[in-house]
């Protein structure tokens, strides 16, 4: 079997019609000038590029042959013992291409959903508390200039809550690295409502609205124990590490136009703690409460009140008559001339706060704390 091809001697652009055939470990090149025998080891075959002819270059000069792609060339190359590289062979098969694409997608998804959280969990305890503390101080200062207002709780009440908070924190040696960076900060946030938040640097913010919603201080301590859980397990630091990695990867990958992508990724990861983290903080709180001879059901009661409040608020029926100073969100938007950006600020920060983001799993958490409080010891 022979294959028609064109031969270039490397010295001129003139092409010569030749025929190619496979011999024993060699290529037989038949031209009007005679027969050339070229050992297979001296031949370099180009990779297929679309429908362009493939070249067979010969060692020891610039001479080469060009042959059109097709079954004849494939048969000749096969007879010479030539095999396309693996990547080329896979490219030619759409099933393999799809499988490879799927494998890449699954790998990236696995990195995103498991690898990244795992890495952040490993790294978080080693990030200096001082670094997290200064980042958190900046964030807190920004919020103090916008959404947060000074607390109006009576001094006496604040002192009592602070004392209880310090007793709780002292019950967990794992909080020792925070030292005096661990603090309870009283703020009012009428536009946000009853909430609490633990910054990864050790600053826990407790809103007046939450204090007023709970007439029983023990329930407030249960909430603070849960917030201490987020700190002790470094949940905030883990979230921060994950968003930073996503932002850095997106920036490196997409360049300057990546602002939107970075914002989306960061928002995705920052849209509250995961359900696992909430459960972990609940378990932690249950242990801490029991160490003080208290019942984990206190946290269930607190959760129930918060859930009831936020559900009512979502329905637009919560009002000052609920016993808090929290304004009705709908009324605010309609009545007081807030700008659109104010509303965006509010919606943005709500996602970062603890007790709203956990809403979908609240019922399950309450049941878990009430029905099986011993689960916390596992
Ligand atoms: Zn939480």
mmCIF file with all atom_site columns, N, CA, C and O in Angstrom, residues 187-215:
data_model
loop_
_atom_site.group_PDB
_atom_site.id
_atom_site.type_symbol
_atom_site.label_atom_id
_atom_site.label_alt_id
_atom_site.label_comp_id
_atom_site.label_asym_id
_atom_site.label_entity_id
_atom_site.label_seq_id
_atom_site.pdbx_PDB_ins_code
_atom_site.Cartn_x
_atom_site.Cartn_y
_atom_site.Cartn_z
_atom_site.occupancy
_atom_site.B_iso_or_equiv
_atom_site.pdbx_formal_charge
_atom_site.auth_seq_id
_atom_site.auth_comp_id
_atom_site.auth_asym_id
_atom_site.auth_atom_id
_atom_site.pdbx_PDB_model_num
ATOM 1   N N  . UNK A 1 187 ? -24.200 47.121 71.574 1.00 0.00 ? 187 UNK A N  1
ATOM 2   C CA . UNK A 1 187 ? -24.591 48.074 70.536 1.00 0.00 ? 187 UNK A CA 1
ATOM 3   C C  . UNK A 1 187 ? -26.097 48.002 70.361 1.00 0.00 ? 187 UNK A C  1
ATOM 4   O O  . UNK A 1 187 ? -26.729 46.991 70.709 1.00 0.00 ? 187 UNK A O  1
ATOM 5   N N  . UNK A 1 188 ? -26.650 49.058 69.774 1.00 0.00 ? 188 UNK A N  1
ATOM 6   C CA . UNK A 1 188 ? -28.050 49.012 69.346 1.00 0.00 ? 188 UNK A CA 1
ATOM 7   C C  . UNK A 1 188 ? -28.047 48.981 67.824 1.00 0.00 ? 188 UNK A C  1
ATOM 8   O O  . UNK A 1 188 ? -27.150 49.546 67.198 1.00 0.00 ? 188 UNK A O  1
ATOM 9   N N  . UNK A 1 189 ? -29.005 48.284 67.253 1.00 0.00 ? 189 UNK A N  1
ATOM 10  C CA . UNK A 1 189 ? -29.104 48.236 65.798 1.00 0.00 ? 189 UNK A CA 1
ATOM 11  C C  . UNK A 1 189 ? -30.575 48.103 65.425 1.00 0.00 ? 189 UNK A C  1
ATOM 12  O O  . UNK A 1 189 ? -31.042 47.041 65.034 1.00 0.00 ? 189 UNK A O  1
ATOM 13  N N  . UNK A 1 190 ? -31.301 49.229 65.579 1.00 0.00 ? 190 UNK A N  1
ATOM 14  C CA . UNK A 1 190 ? -32.757 49.168 65.361 1.00 0.00 ? 190 UNK A CA 1
ATOM 15  C C  . UNK A 1 190 ? -33.123 48.618 63.992 1.00 0.00 ? 190 UNK A C  1
ATOM 16  O O  . UNK A 1 190 ? -34.149 47.957 63.858 1.00 0.00 ? 190 UNK A O  1
ATOM 17  N N  . UNK A 1 191 ? -32.290 48.864 63.001 1.00 0.00 ? 191 UNK A N  1
ATOM 18  C CA . UNK A 1 191 ? -32.664 48.422 61.654 1.00 0.00 ? 191 UNK A CA 1
ATOM 19  C C  . UNK A 1 191 ? -32.383 46.946 61.436 1.00 0.00 ? 191 UNK A C  1
ATOM 20  O O  . UNK A 1 191 ? -32.841 46.359 60.465 1.00 0.00 ? 191 UNK A O  1
ATOM 21  N N  . UNK A 1 192 ? -31.582 46.349 62.308 1.00 0.00 ? 192 UNK A N  1
ATOM 22  C CA . UNK A 1 192 ? -31.262 44.928 62.145 1.00 0.00 ? 192 UNK A CA 1
ATOM 23  C C  . UNK A 1 192 ? -32.138 44.066 63.044 1.00 0.00 ? 192 UNK A C  1
ATOM 24  O O  . UNK A 1 192 ? -32.594 43.005 62.657 1.00 0.00 ? 192 UNK A O  1
ATOM 25  N N  . UNK A 1 193 ? -32.356 44.546 64.262 1.00 0.00 ? 193 UNK A N  1
ATOM 26  C CA . UNK A 1 193 ? -33.198 43.777 65.167 1.00 0.00 ? 193 UNK A CA 1
ATOM 27  C C  . UNK A 1 193 ? -32.383 42.870 66.067 1.00 0.00 ? 193 UNK A C  1
ATOM 28  O O  . UNK A 1 193 ? -31.161 42.982 66.129 1.00 0.00 ? 193 UNK A O  1
ATOM 29  N N  . UNK A 1 194 ? -33.057 41.979 66.783 1.00 0.00 ? 194 UNK A N  1
ATOM 30  C CA . UNK A 1 194 ? -32.366 41.119 67.763 1.00 0.00 ? 194 UNK A CA 1
ATOM 31  C C  . UNK A 1 194 ? -31.304 40.265 67.081 1.00 0.00 ? 194 UNK A C  1
ATOM 32  O O  . UNK A 1 194 ? -31.633 39.473 66.206 1.00 0.00 ? 194 UNK A O  1
ATOM 33  N N  . UNK A 1 195 ? -30.063 40.442 67.479 1.00 0.00 ? 195 UNK A N  1
ATOM 34  C CA . UNK A 1 195 ? -29.001 39.681 66.859 1.00 0.00 ? 195 UNK A CA 1
ATOM 35  C C  . UNK A 1 195 ? -27.744 39.750 67.711 1.00 0.00 ? 195 UNK A C  1
ATOM 36  O O  . UNK A 1 195 ? -27.639 40.561 68.625 1.00 0.00 ? 195 UNK A O  1
ATOM 37  N N  . UNK A 1 196 ? -26.823 38.863 67.397 1.00 0.00 ? 196 UNK A N  1
ATOM 38  C CA . UNK A 1 196 ? -25.515 38.864 68.046 1.00 0.00 ? 196 UNK A CA 1
ATOM 39  C C  . UNK A 1 196 ? -24.530 38.375 67.006 1.00 0.00 ? 196 UNK A C  1
ATOM 40  O O  . UNK A 1 196 ? -24.908 37.693 66.055 1.00 0.00 ? 196 UNK A O  1
ATOM 41  N N  . UNK A 1 197 ? -23.271 38.750 67.186 1.00 0.00 ? 197 UNK A N  1
ATOM 42  C CA . UNK A 1 197 ? -22.290 38.396 66.168 1.00 0.00 ? 197 UNK A CA 1
ATOM 43  C C  . UNK A 1 197 ? -20.909 38.287 66.791 1.00 0.00 ? 197 UNK A C  1
ATOM 44  O O  . UNK A 1 197 ? -20.549 39.106 67.631 1.00 0.00 ? 197 UNK A O  1
ATOM 45  N N  . UNK A 1 198 ? -20.176 37.252 66.386 1.00 0.00 ? 198 UNK A N  1
ATOM 46  C CA . UNK A 1 198 ? -18.805 37.102 66.887 1.00 0.00 ? 198 UNK A CA 1
ATOM 47  C C  . UNK A 1 198 ? -17.835 37.424 65.756 1.00 0.00 ? 198 UNK A C  1
ATOM 48  O O  . UNK A 1 198 ? -17.805 36.720 64.746 1.00 0.00 ? 198 UNK A O  1
ATOM 49  N N  . UNK A 1 199 ? -17.072 38.491 65.900 1.00 0.00 ? 199 UNK A N  1
ATOM 50  C CA . UNK A 1 199 ? -16.014 38.778 64.930 1.00 0.00 ? 199 UNK A CA 1
ATOM 51  C C  . UNK A 1 199 ? -14.877 37.780 65.158 1.00 0.00 ? 199 UNK A C  1
ATOM 52  O O  . UNK A 1 199 ? -14.613 37.404 66.308 1.00 0.00 ? 199 UNK A O  1
ATOM 53  N N  . UNK A 1 200 ? -14.177 37.386 64.086 1.00 0.00 ? 200 UNK A N  1
ATOM 54  C CA . UNK A 1 200 ? -13.143 36.352 64.262 1.00 0.00 ? 200 UNK A CA 1
ATOM 55  C C  . UNK A 1 200 ? -12.004 36.773 65.183 1.00 0.00 ? 200 UNK A C  1
ATOM 56  O O  . UNK A 1 200 ? -11.281 35.930 65.690 1.00 0.00 ? 200 UNK A O  1
ATOM 57  N N  . UNK A 1 201 ? -11.872 38.086 65.445 1.00 0.00 ? 201 UNK A N  1
ATOM 58  C CA . UNK A 1 201 ? -10.785 38.552 66.320 1.00 0.00 ? 201 UNK A CA 1
ATOM 59  C C  . UNK A 1 201 ? -11.145 38.519 67.795 1.00 0.00 ? 201 UNK A C  1
ATOM 60  O O  . UNK A 1 201 ? -10.339 38.912 68.637 1.00 0.00 ? 201 UNK A O  1
ATOM 61  N N  . UNK A 1 202 ? -12.354 38.050 68.147 1.00 0.00 ? 202 UNK A N  1
ATOM 62  C CA . UNK A 1 202 ? -12.694 37.908 69.561 1.00 0.00 ? 202 UNK A CA 1
ATOM 63  C C  . UNK A 1 202 ? -13.729 38.907 70.064 1.00 0.00 ? 202 UNK A C  1
ATOM 64  O O  . UNK A 1 202 ? -14.164 38.836 71.202 1.00 0.00 ? 202 UNK A O  1
ATOM 65  N N  . UNK A 1 203 ? -14.135 39.852 69.194 1.00 0.00 ? 203 UNK A N  1
ATOM 66  C CA . UNK A 1 203 ? -15.140 40.838 69.621 1.00 0.00 ? 203 UNK A CA 1
ATOM 67  C C  . UNK A 1 203 ? -16.536 40.265 69.372 1.00 0.00 ? 203 UNK A C  1
ATOM 68  O O  . UNK A 1 203 ? -16.890 39.990 68.238 1.00 0.00 ? 203 UNK A O  1
ATOM 69  N N  . UNK A 1 204 ? -17.271 40.101 70.459 1.00 0.00 ? 204 UNK A N  1
ATOM 70  C CA . UNK A 1 204 ? -18.662 39.655 70.309 1.00 0.00 ? 204 UNK A CA 1
ATOM 71  C C  . UNK A 1 204 ? -19.564 40.876 70.467 1.00 0.00 ? 204 UNK A C  1
ATOM 72  O O  . UNK A 1 204 ? -19.391 41.667 71.396 1.00 0.00 ? 204 UNK A O  1
ATOM 73  N N  . UNK A 1 205 ? -20.457 41.040 69.508 1.00 0.00 ? 205 UNK A N  1
ATOM 74  C CA . UNK A 1 205 ? -21.367 42.183 69.556 1.00 0.00 ? 205 UNK A CA 1
ATOM 75  C C  . UNK A 1 205 ? -22.757 41.673 69.933 1.00 0.00 ? 205 UNK A C  1
ATOM 76  O O  . UNK A 1 205 ? -23.251 40.708 69.353 1.00 0.00 ? 205 UNK A O  1
ATOM 77  N N  . UNK A 1 206 ? -23.337 42.311 70.936 1.00 0.00 ? 206 UNK A N  1
ATOM 78  C CA . UNK A 1 206 ? -24.675 41.931 71.405 1.00 0.00 ? 206 UNK A CA 1
ATOM 79  C C  . UNK A 1 206 ? -25.581 43.152 71.249 1.00 0.00 ? 206 UNK A C  1
ATOM 80  O O  . UNK A 1 206 ? -25.263 44.229 71.750 1.00 0.00 ? 206 UNK A O  1
ATOM 81  N N  . UNK A 1 207 ? -26.662 42.986 70.525 1.00 0.00 ? 207 UNK A N  1
ATOM 82  C CA . UNK A 1 207 ? -27.539 44.128 70.278 1.00 0.00 ? 207 UNK A CA 1
ATOM 83  C C  . UNK A 1 207 ? -28.567 44.287 71.405 1.00 0.00 ? 207 UNK A C  1
ATOM 84  O O  . UNK A 1 207 ? -29.089 43.297 71.930 1.00 0.00 ? 207 UNK A O  1
ATOM 85  N N  . UNK A 1 208 ? -28.860 45.539 71.728 1.00 0.00 ? 208 UNK A N  1
ATOM 86  C CA . UNK A 1 208 ? -29.882 45.839 72.747 1.00 0.00 ? 208 UNK A CA 1
ATOM 87  C C  . UNK A 1 208 ? -31.188 45.130 72.431 1.00 0.00 ? 208 UNK A C  1
ATOM 88  O O  . UNK A 1 208 ? -31.898 44.662 73.326 1.00 0.00 ? 208 UNK A O  1
ATOM 89  N N  . UNK A 1 209 ? -31.491 45.051 71.132 1.00 0.00 ? 209 UNK A N  1
ATOM 90  C CA . UNK A 1 209 ? -32.768 44.471 70.702 1.00 0.00 ? 209 UNK A CA 1
ATOM 91  C C  . UNK A 1 209 ? -32.864 43.011 71.123 1.00 0.00 ? 209 UNK A C  1
ATOM 92  O O  . UNK A 1 209 ? -33.935 42.522 71.458 1.00 0.00 ? 209 UNK A O  1
ATOM 93  N N  . UNK A 1 210 ? -31.724 42.318 71.106 1.00 0.00 ? 210 UNK A N  1
ATOM 94  C CA . UNK A 1 210 ? -31.727 40.922 71.523 1.00 0.00 ? 210 UNK A CA 1
ATOM 95  C C  . UNK A 1 210 ? -31.891 40.821 73.047 1.00 0.00 ? 210 UNK A C  1
ATOM 96  O O  . UNK A 1 210 ? -32.630 39.971 73.557 1.00 0.00 ? 210 UNK A O  1
ATOM 97  N N  . UNK A 1 211 ? -31.211 41.713 73.754 1.00 0.00 ? 211 UNK A N  1
ATOM 98  C CA . UNK A 1 211 ? -31.314 41.704 75.218 1.00 0.00 ? 211 UNK A CA 1
ATOM 99  C C  . UNK A 1 211 ? -32.769 41.948 75.625 1.00 0.00 ? 211 UNK A C  1
ATOM 100 O O  . UNK A 1 211 ? -33.303 41.288 76.512 1.00 0.00 ? 211 UNK A O  1
ATOM 101 N N  . UNK A 1 212 ? -33.423 42.902 74.944 1.00 0.00 ? 212 UNK A N  1
ATOM 102 C CA . UNK A 1 212 ? -34.807 43.252 75.320 1.00 0.00 ? 212 UNK A CA 1
ATOM 103 C C  . UNK A 1 212 ? -35.808 42.161 74.930 1.00 0.00 ? 212 UNK A C  1
ATOM 104 O O  . UNK A 1 212 ? -36.866 42.053 75.530 1.00 0.00 ? 212 UNK A O  1
ATOM 105 N N  . UNK A 1 213 ? -35.450 41.385 73.920 1.00 0.00 ? 213 UNK A N  1
ATOM 106 C CA . UNK A 1 213 ? -36.354 40.298 73.498 1.00 0.00 ? 213 UNK A CA 1
ATOM 107 C C  . UNK A 1 213 ? -36.380 39.178 74.535 1.00 0.00 ? 213 UNK A C  1
ATOM 108 O O  . UNK A 1 213 ? -37.362 38.472 74.688 1.00 0.00 ? 213 UNK A O  1
ATOM 109 N N  . UNK A 1 214 ? -35.255 39.025 75.267 1.00 0.00 ? 214 UNK A N  1
ATOM 110 C CA . UNK A 1 214 ? -35.157 37.946 76.251 1.00 0.00 ? 214 UNK A CA 1
ATOM 111 C C  . UNK A 1 214 ? -35.216 38.530 77.658 1.00 0.00 ? 214 UNK A C  1
ATOM 112 O O  . UNK A 1 214 ? -34.258 39.157 78.100 1.00 0.00 ? 214 UNK A O  1
ATOM 113 N N  . UNK A 1 215 ? -36.336 38.275 78.336 1.00 0.00 ? 215 UNK A N  1
ATOM 114 C CA . UNK A 1 215 ? -36.412 38.785 79.704 1.00 0.00 ? 215 UNK A CA 1
ATOM 115 C C  . UNK A 1 215 ? -35.532 37.977 80.652 1.00 0.00 ? 215 UNK A C  1
ATOM 116 O O  . UNK A 1 215 ? -35.148 38.429 81.709 1.00 0.00 ? 215 UNK A O  1
#
